[in-house]
Every structure is written in C-alpha cells, then in structure tokens.
C-alpha cells in the first residue's frame, strides 16, 4: 500500500494544481522503487553456455547468476552474482573476447534509479590482485563503459547475443520484450519469467551502434522491420559500411515451442515452426551525407543487395539481404570475429526446431556442405583452428551427437572443417541430452592447481593433462586424430 509522508509541503498546500502535480510524481517514484526491489530472484539453472571471465570458466544462462566450474574435472564450484559488481538483472551467455583476452558482455538494468538501460561491461583477462586463488575475483575488476537507454521503461527488449566489429559494438533492440510488471508478480502467480515475454509484431527493430573508442552511442537512428533474433553470426566494416550477419525469425514461435507441455513423446514428429530461421545480412552506412535526399539508398557496396534508405524524420530504414535459410546455432572461426569472413558453421534445421544436420555455408559461393546421419541430432558445431593455420577453414569441427535409437550411443563427432569429411568419432556409454552451446578450451588455457575436496581426499589437477585421455580406447582413431591437432 502507498501512503503520503506527513511533510510540511503536504500540510501547507491545499492548491489542487500543486497536489495534482505532486501525486503522480510520488506514485511514480514509489512504483519504480517497488519494482526495482520486487523483481524476483532469477533461476541459477545455468544451462546455456560456458563462458570465460578473467582466467575462470563459468556455466551461464541469461540472468545475473553464473556458476564457476573446474574446466578439467567439470566440478561445480561457487555461485557468482553479476549484480554484486554492476547494476544488472540479466546478462547474455554470449560474451565476446578481444585479442588481449578481455571479456566484453551486455546486460539489462531494470528500473534502476527510475531508468531501464542496456549495460555494456568489460572484465579484464588479468589485473593486479585479481587472481582468484588468494586474491580478488576477476569480476571485482568489472568495468561498465557504456549504457543504452531502453526505449521502454517497463518493457525492455529481450536479447540473447550482440555483435562487435573492429570499431563498433552492435546491439539489436527488438520488439520481443520482457514485461517488468508481469515479471514482478511472476512467482506469486506461479509462472516462469519466460511467460512475461511478448512479441510486438507492429513495432520496429532498432539497430544501435556504440563506438568502442569513444564509448558513446552513434547518434544516427537505424531500424528495420519487426523480427526476433537469438544469435549474431559476425560483423565487420568495409568501405564505410558496417556489415552485420545474424539469424532471425518473423515471430517468437520457436521460444514458445519449448514449454514442457509441448515436449512429449511425439515432439520430433509434431513440432513444426511456422517461422524458419533465416541468416540475414544488414548493411549500416557509417559515412553518409546528413543532407542526403529522402528515399536515397545509402549503401554503396556492389557485393550485397541490402539497403539503407533515409526516411523523412532522418532515420535510416535498413532492409537485409537473405544470405541463407534453415540454419541456427551459428559459429565461425573466432580468429575472424569482427573481421571480413567467408564461412559459417551451423546446425541445419528444416521446419522442426531439432537440428538434423551440420552445415558449412560459403558466403561467397553460396555453397553448402552437410553432415547428416539417420536418427542423429547434432549440437552446435564448434570450430577449432589447426596449429599454424593459413586459411580460414583450416581446422576441425566438434559436435556432440545424441541419437534417437537406444542401441546407438551418443558420440563426439570430429569433421575436417575444409572438406566436411568425418575424421573420427568418440562414443560414450552415458546418456546425453541435446545441448545448446559448447566451448573448446586449449590445453594451454587450463589452469594448474591443487584442490582438496570436502571429504579430505587429495585431488591433484597437477600438470597439464592430455586432452585426449578421456576418449575411450575403443575409439582409438578419434584419440589419434585429437593428438594430431
């Protein structure tokens, strides 16, 4: 219940105009304070990705909680709360890493001090006193370097990832939104916060650019039609333009499909998505005449059909080029992140959300290479570059495969990234579920440390471990292939 405080201003004023102006302000201030303190604690079910902050690895979701893990034993360690280091309630599970190893990520600050903002923050790879062993955690050095105001105070955009190029950070504010008022009462009503998401098909999608050097948002307003985005592919700059590749949908039907009520035994046969995932290329002009004629296409790259047209109000309406359809969970050679690139590795989907193929797509030739096997569901393909690689696709693809046949065990698939021919597979005699994202950690990046568990047993993680030791001897070809990397 909201009540007036007994103040001199309240007792001394009987002017209806003054009271009329005070009441809304007081109610709004108290309402914002209420909302900011009644947002329920989110789940710490960190099931989306494995990320690195500093020298530590964490299982992450899309909320403020992450779980530190031991990358060698996969032991679950402490629970970490981003909000203790920055005013954020949500954070992506898809950070970026610069050449120095620093982590760049985004989160949402919900109704903090009367404002809802999208927060860009950086965590250094190393800093004085930041060693987690006997020193400060790496997140103590978290630096918030920019914020983007939400276009809606109580309905901020949902976002799963973002993009970076050499000089810019790219954020898509889409009309797939989180209703804060519904979220504040979600647990009382016995519903998940996912039920507080809604797609507003008649609204615009806004493309925000932040200059990485000045840490200031570019003032020009770029937008496109309503769409839903989960994954960015890559972004780079070319001849005064910024090229942005991403996977988009025309609605949020994919998200709704994964409620438990829909995950029954016939899911594989009956689950059909009305909106096929589509890889689209947007081109944003970085250098253009502010006095250009209305209706003029500001894109001058001969290699694309994407356009960016100036509107009457000065905003720029961007229409994409369709690059490829039916792919999701895109990965690239990360050495080309933020640079001009050629190859996309992704899970191939048709009208079902369950991937049935692994795809290599050549952006230049539009040619596809595929791996597919009956009764197999592949996970996101992870590209691992070869030592001393000279070409973008010099390396291998790793994907964990689950099967729909009980007699066929799951396995790790290893493909030649250039030819897409199978090099090896390593089977495991355990039950696996279809995962979302994964990471390959080079042996040189694994920390060396000693730990004693709670039962007093001494567990040595001593010197560098052989990255192929856990591959069963029955899968010797896979072991030999991994040793050859």
Phi, psi and omega in degrees: 000139179260135179226154174284144168279147179279097184239164177299320180299321181289316182290327187270357184241128173238006181289118182299330179291319179294313180298323180295330178276333182283320186300310179300320180297315180296316180297317180297315181300314181291322179297317179297318179297318178299312182298317184292339181253358180245005173299120185295152178293129183283164177296151174252026177282088189273083191248008188264311188208167170249123183236165178244133170234120187065237177251009183254155180246144185224143165278137187224159173234224179239015184247191185278353180261137171228158182241120177291139178231156172273116185291344179270319182259347186064018177295138176279126182251220189284156175272132183240140182246112178305325187294348175282347183243342178203154183280073179230143177256336180226153176208147183285158173261015180231068176288169172246159180233130179274180185294339178273356180090004178288148181262130177243126183217172180229150175213175179244131175256114189264117176045048177269119183056039176079010182226145172248126188222157171259124189254129173258128181222158182231140176240119184291150178296322178209152179202155180305128177075014186263000180297131183289338181274098180080007180223193181287146173294154183300328182293345175300337181262013178300133183237117174277115186248354177193152173223149179240120180297137175289141178290344178228127182296316187252005176220071178289158180289139167283140173212141185254337182202177177209175184237158173221147170238190183300321186241357186223152167253135184244125179234131179258115176265098188263158180279024169262103197239156177257123181273108185295323181296318178290324181293326181296337181246012187299313184290326177297322180276355178073034179235161179278161179290341176297332179288352178268004178269142178213143179261127181254092192292344182263002181262167181272160171253125185257137180253113181258137175242133175241126178290121184291337180275311181276342183061033181236141179289138176295130186290335181298144182256115180248138179211166174216185182288168180298132176203168177242130183234134170250315189235128167278148177263300180193168176211145177202166182252142180208119174049051177078014178233154173247121181261127182234119178252133180208165177258127184227164177231160178273350177203187184256024183298329179298316181298317182293337186292339188261020168291148185303327182298338181265350185266067179257187185295340181261015186304316184298324183274326189261338184285112179232130181265126180287342180245111182282135177298138186225127175277118182243147177248117174259143177237120182252121179289129179264334181231111179209157180287119181297339179262018180299152182296144174298136181091356181279135175282121184267003178268127182234037177257122181289345186275000183220155175261001178296149181227160175217106190253134179285133180261172182298325182276005179091349177287164183244119180267116184259128174243132189273167167264135175281116183269314185196147177244155173080027175233149177213176182050057186285142173226157177226174166291110189294345174296342179257010178295128182080005180236164175298134186219176185231329191243138173243132173249131188205168171274134180270126178233152177252247178260007176249146179287350180276121180290141179239355183220161164248133188236138167248121182246127178266110183296327183287311184263349184067018182272144178244139167247142185228146164243134181206143178214140184301138178068019182246136175245108181277155175264182177308130178281126181256123180274131176239116182289149174287151174301137179059035180299139180252340180236158185302324183258022172284107180161197179232164174246131175249134177210132174275134186244125171254153184237158179264005178252120184302328182280354181252110185287156176292162183205160171269123180262136178238116180248149169287120185293336182279313185261341185066021173276144180290130177260327180188167169214148181235111182277152177228138183266056176222163177278130177238150174255163178289116184267177182258298184226157179215177182215145171255124181252113177300148182303325182293341181267357178279129180288150174256122181203163177247138177224148174244126184279175189292340180271002176088000177284137181274119180249115180264127173250014179355240184282176180303135182267156176287120185292352179251006184298330184273001176278125184302147179297336178291347179247047184304320178302321178295319180297317180294322179296317180295322179293337181277356182289000000 
